CSV table of C-alpha atoms in Angstrom, one decimal:
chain,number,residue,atom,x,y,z
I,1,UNK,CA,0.0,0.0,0.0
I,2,UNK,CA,2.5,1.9,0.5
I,3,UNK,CA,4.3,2.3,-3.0
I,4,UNK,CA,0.7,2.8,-4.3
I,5,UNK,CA,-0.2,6.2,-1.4
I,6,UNK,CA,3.1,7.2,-2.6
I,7,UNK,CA,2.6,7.0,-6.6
I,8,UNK,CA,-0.7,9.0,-5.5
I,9,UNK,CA,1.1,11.8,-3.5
I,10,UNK,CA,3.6,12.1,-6.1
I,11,UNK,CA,1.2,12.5,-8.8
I,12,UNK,CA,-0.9,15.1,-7.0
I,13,UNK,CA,2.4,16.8,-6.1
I,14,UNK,CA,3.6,17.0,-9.9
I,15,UNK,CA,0.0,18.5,-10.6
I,16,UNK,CA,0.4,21.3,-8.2
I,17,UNK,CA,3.5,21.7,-9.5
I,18,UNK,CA,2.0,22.0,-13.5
I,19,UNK,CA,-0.7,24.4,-12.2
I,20,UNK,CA,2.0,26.7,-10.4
I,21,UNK,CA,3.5,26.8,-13.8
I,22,UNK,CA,0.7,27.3,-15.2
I,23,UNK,CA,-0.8,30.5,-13.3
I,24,UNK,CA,2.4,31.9,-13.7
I,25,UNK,CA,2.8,31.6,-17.4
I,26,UNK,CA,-0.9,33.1,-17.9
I,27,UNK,CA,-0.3,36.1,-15.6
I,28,UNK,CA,2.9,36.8,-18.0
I,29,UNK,CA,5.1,36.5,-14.8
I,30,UNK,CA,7.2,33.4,-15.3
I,31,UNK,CA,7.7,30.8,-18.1
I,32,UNK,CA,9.0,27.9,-15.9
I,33,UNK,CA,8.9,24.2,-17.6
I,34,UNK,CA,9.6,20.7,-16.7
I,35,UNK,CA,13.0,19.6,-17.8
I,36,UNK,CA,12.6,16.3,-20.1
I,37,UNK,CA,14.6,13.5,-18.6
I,38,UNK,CA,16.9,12.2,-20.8
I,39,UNK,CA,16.4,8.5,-21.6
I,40,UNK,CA,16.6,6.0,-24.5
I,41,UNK,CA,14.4,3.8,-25.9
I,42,UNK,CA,15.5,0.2,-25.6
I,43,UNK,CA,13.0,-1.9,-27.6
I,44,UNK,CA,9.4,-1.4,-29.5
I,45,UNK,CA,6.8,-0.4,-27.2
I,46,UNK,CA,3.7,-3.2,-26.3
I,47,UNK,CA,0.5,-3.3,-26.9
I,48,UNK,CA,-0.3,-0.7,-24.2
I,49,UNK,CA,2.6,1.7,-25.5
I,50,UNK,CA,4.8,1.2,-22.5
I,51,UNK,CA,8.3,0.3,-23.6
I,52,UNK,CA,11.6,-0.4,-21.8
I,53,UNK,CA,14.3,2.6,-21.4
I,54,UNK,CA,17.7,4.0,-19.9
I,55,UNK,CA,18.6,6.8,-19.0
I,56,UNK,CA,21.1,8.8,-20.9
I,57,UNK,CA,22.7,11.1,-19.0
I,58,UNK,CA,22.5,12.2,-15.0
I,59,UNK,CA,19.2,14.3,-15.4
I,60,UNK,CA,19.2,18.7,-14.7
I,61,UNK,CA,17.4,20.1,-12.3
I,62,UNK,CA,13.7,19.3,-12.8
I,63,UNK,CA,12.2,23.1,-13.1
I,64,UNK,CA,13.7,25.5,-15.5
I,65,UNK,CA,12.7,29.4,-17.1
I,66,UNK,CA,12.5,33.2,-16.4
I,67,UNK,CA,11.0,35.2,-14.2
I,68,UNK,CA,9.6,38.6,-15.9
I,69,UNK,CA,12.8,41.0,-16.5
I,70,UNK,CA,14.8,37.7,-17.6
I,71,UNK,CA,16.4,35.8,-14.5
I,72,UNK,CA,16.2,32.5,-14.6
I,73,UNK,CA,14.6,30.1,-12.3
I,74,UNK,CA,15.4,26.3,-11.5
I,75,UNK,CA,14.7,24.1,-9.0
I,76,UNK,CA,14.2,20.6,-8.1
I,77,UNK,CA,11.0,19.6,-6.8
I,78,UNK,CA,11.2,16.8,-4.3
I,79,UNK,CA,7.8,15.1,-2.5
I,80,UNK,CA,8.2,12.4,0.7
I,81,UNK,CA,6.1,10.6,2.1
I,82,UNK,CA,8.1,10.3,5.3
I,83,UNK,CA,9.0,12.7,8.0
I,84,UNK,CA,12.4,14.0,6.8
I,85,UNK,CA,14.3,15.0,3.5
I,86,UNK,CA,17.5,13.9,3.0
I,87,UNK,CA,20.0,15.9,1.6
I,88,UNK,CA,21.4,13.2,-0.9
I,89,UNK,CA,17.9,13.0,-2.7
I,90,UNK,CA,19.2,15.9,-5.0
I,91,UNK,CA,21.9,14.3,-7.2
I,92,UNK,CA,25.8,15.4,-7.7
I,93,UNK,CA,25.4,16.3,-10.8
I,94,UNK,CA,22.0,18.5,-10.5
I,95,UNK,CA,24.1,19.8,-7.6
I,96,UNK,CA,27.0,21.0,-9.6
I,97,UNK,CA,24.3,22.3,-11.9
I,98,UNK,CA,22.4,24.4,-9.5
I,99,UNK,CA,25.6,25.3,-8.0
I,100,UNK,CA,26.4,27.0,-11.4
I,101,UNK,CA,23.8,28.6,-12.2
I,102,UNK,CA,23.6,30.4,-9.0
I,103,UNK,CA,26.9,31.6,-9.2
I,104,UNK,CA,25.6,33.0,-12.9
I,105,UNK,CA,22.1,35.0,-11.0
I,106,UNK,CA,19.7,32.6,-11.3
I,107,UNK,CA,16.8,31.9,-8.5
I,108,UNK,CA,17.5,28.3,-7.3
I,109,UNK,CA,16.5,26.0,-4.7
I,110,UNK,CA,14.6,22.9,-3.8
I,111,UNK,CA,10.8,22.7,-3.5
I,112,UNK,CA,10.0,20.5,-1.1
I,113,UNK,CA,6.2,18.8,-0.8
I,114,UNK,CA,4.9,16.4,2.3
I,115,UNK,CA,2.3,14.3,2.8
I,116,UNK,CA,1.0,16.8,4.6
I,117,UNK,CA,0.1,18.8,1.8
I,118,UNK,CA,2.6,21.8,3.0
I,119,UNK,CA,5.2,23.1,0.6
I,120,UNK,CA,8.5,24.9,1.4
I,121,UNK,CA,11.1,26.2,-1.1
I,122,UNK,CA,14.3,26.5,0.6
I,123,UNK,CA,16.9,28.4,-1.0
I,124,UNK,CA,19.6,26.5,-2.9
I,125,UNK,CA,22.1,27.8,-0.7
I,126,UNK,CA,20.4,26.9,2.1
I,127,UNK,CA,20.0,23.3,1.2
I,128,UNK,CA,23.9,22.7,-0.2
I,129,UNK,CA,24.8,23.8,3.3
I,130,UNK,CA,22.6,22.0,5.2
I,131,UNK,CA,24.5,20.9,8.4
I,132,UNK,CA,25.4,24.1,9.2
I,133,UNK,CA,21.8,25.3,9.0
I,134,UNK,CA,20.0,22.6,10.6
I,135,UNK,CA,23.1,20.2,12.3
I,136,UNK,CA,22.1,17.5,9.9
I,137,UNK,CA,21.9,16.4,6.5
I,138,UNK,CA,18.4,16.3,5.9
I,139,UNK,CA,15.2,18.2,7.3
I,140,UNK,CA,11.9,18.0,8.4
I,141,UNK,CA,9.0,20.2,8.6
I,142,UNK,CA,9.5,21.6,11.7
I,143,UNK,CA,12.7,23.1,10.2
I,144,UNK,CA,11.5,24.3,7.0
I,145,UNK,CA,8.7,26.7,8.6
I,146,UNK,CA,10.3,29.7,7.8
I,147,UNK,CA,10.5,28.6,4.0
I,148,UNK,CA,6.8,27.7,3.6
I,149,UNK,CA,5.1,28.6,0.5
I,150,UNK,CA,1.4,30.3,0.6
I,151,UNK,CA,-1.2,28.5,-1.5
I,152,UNK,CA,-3.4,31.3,-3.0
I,153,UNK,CA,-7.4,30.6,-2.3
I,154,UNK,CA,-7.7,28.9,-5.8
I,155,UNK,CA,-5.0,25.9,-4.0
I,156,UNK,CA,-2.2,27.3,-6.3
I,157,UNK,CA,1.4,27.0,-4.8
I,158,UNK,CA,2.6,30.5,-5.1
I,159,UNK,CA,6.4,29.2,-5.7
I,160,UNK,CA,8.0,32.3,-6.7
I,161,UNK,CA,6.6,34.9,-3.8
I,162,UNK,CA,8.7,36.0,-1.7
């Protein structure tokens, strides 16, 4: 049951996500996208049109675009079904991404969704340093509070607001 609650969660979690990017993109204040992963095809697909694949390369971060007046935005979105976050769910080489385009201006950090239904972005350099902020290397909720993301009245995750 619980691989199945946890499919669930993560699917509501990349719909909030899409309809973030969504009121953002109609309101002409961001164009943010989902970054493709990169993957290969390893045979025909079945009947159903499910097919077999690898992964090509170490994926980016999985949220990319602009803010209105041109500064980027990325960030990886991450949803748990547990208590905590670790800090190793955000890969070495998304890392060394993010860590690069910071240093370049961009807005980064990691979006991070409970079961709970709260949301907190916490800001990327926040999250690469970690044990200092919060003695460990990963967090809960309890430590995330002053990172919390407002849902507006119509449940959409205001992700860029300060």
């Amino acid at each position: 049951m619980t691989g199945r609650s946890s499919r669930v969660g993560g699917e509501y979690w990349e719909n909030m996500l899409e309809a973030a990017c969504r009121h953002y993109r109609l309101h002409e204040q961001a164009e943010i996208t989902k970054t493709p992963e990169p993957m290969k095809p390893l045979g025909r697909p079945n009947s159903r049109g499910q097919f077999l694949a690898c992964y090509t390369k170490q994926a980016q971060p999985d949220y990319k675009g602009f803010i209105k007046g041109g500064r980027m935005v990325m960030f990886e979105a991450k949803f748990t079904s547990t208590e905590r976050l670790n800090q190793s769910c955000v890969g070495r080489e998304q890392s060394e991404y993010l860590d690069r385009c910071q240093r370049l201006g961009a807005r980064c950090f990691v979006l991070a969704g409970f079961a709970t239904g709260e949301v907190y972005r916490i800001p990327w350099p926040v999250w690469t340093d970690m044990k200092a902020h919060f003695g460990r290397k990963y967090v809960t909720e309890a430590d995330l509070r002053e990172y919390h993301v407002h849902m507006a009245w119509n449940a959409t995750l205001m992700l860029l607001d300060e």
